[in-house]
Amino acid sequence: MTSIIYNPKDIFEQEFKTSMRGFDKKEVDEFLDNVIKDYENFNAQIEALKAENEALKKAKFQARNTVSATVQQPVPQPTRVAQSATNFDILKRISKLEKEVFGKQIIE
C-alpha cells in the first residue's frame, strides 16, 4: 500500500511563491479547500471501514467458535447401534427369504 504524502493540515498550511504571471491566489485557495475536504472525507471513510473490518473479524471469530462448539458435542451413540443392528437383522431375514424362495425353485 502506498503511503499518503500530504494530510489535510499540510495542504492547508502550504504556501506558494508568487510570480509575475502566477495563478489567481483566490482560485488556488478554493481548490485547495476542496482538496482538504476530500482528504477529510477519505480519512473518515478509512476509519469507518477499519472499524467495520474489526467488527467483521470479531463476528467471524465468534461464528467459528460457535460452530466448533456445536461440532464438538457428542453424537448420541445408541441410535447408531440400534440402526446397525436393525440393518444386520434385515440382511439376515433377506438371506433366509432367498433360501426359502430359491431353494424351493431348485427342488421343483
Coordinates of C-alpha atoms in Angstrom, one line a residue, residues 91-107:
L91 CA -29.9 -58.7 6.0
K92 CA -30.4 -62.0 7.9
R93 CA -34.1 -62.0 7.1
I94 CA -33.4 -61.3 3.4
S95 CA -30.9 -64.2 3.3
K96 CA -33.4 -66.6 4.9
L97 CA -36.2 -65.5 2.5
E98 CA -33.8 -66.0 -0.5
K99 CA -33.0 -69.5 0.7
E100 CA -36.7 -70.3 1.1
V101 CA -37.7 -68.9 -2.3
F102 CA -34.7 -70.1 -4.4
G103 CA -34.3 -73.3 -2.5
K104 CA -37.9 -74.4 -3.4
Q105 CA -37.5 -73.4 -7.0
I106 CA -34.3 -75.6 -7.4
I107 CA -36.1 -78.6 -5.8

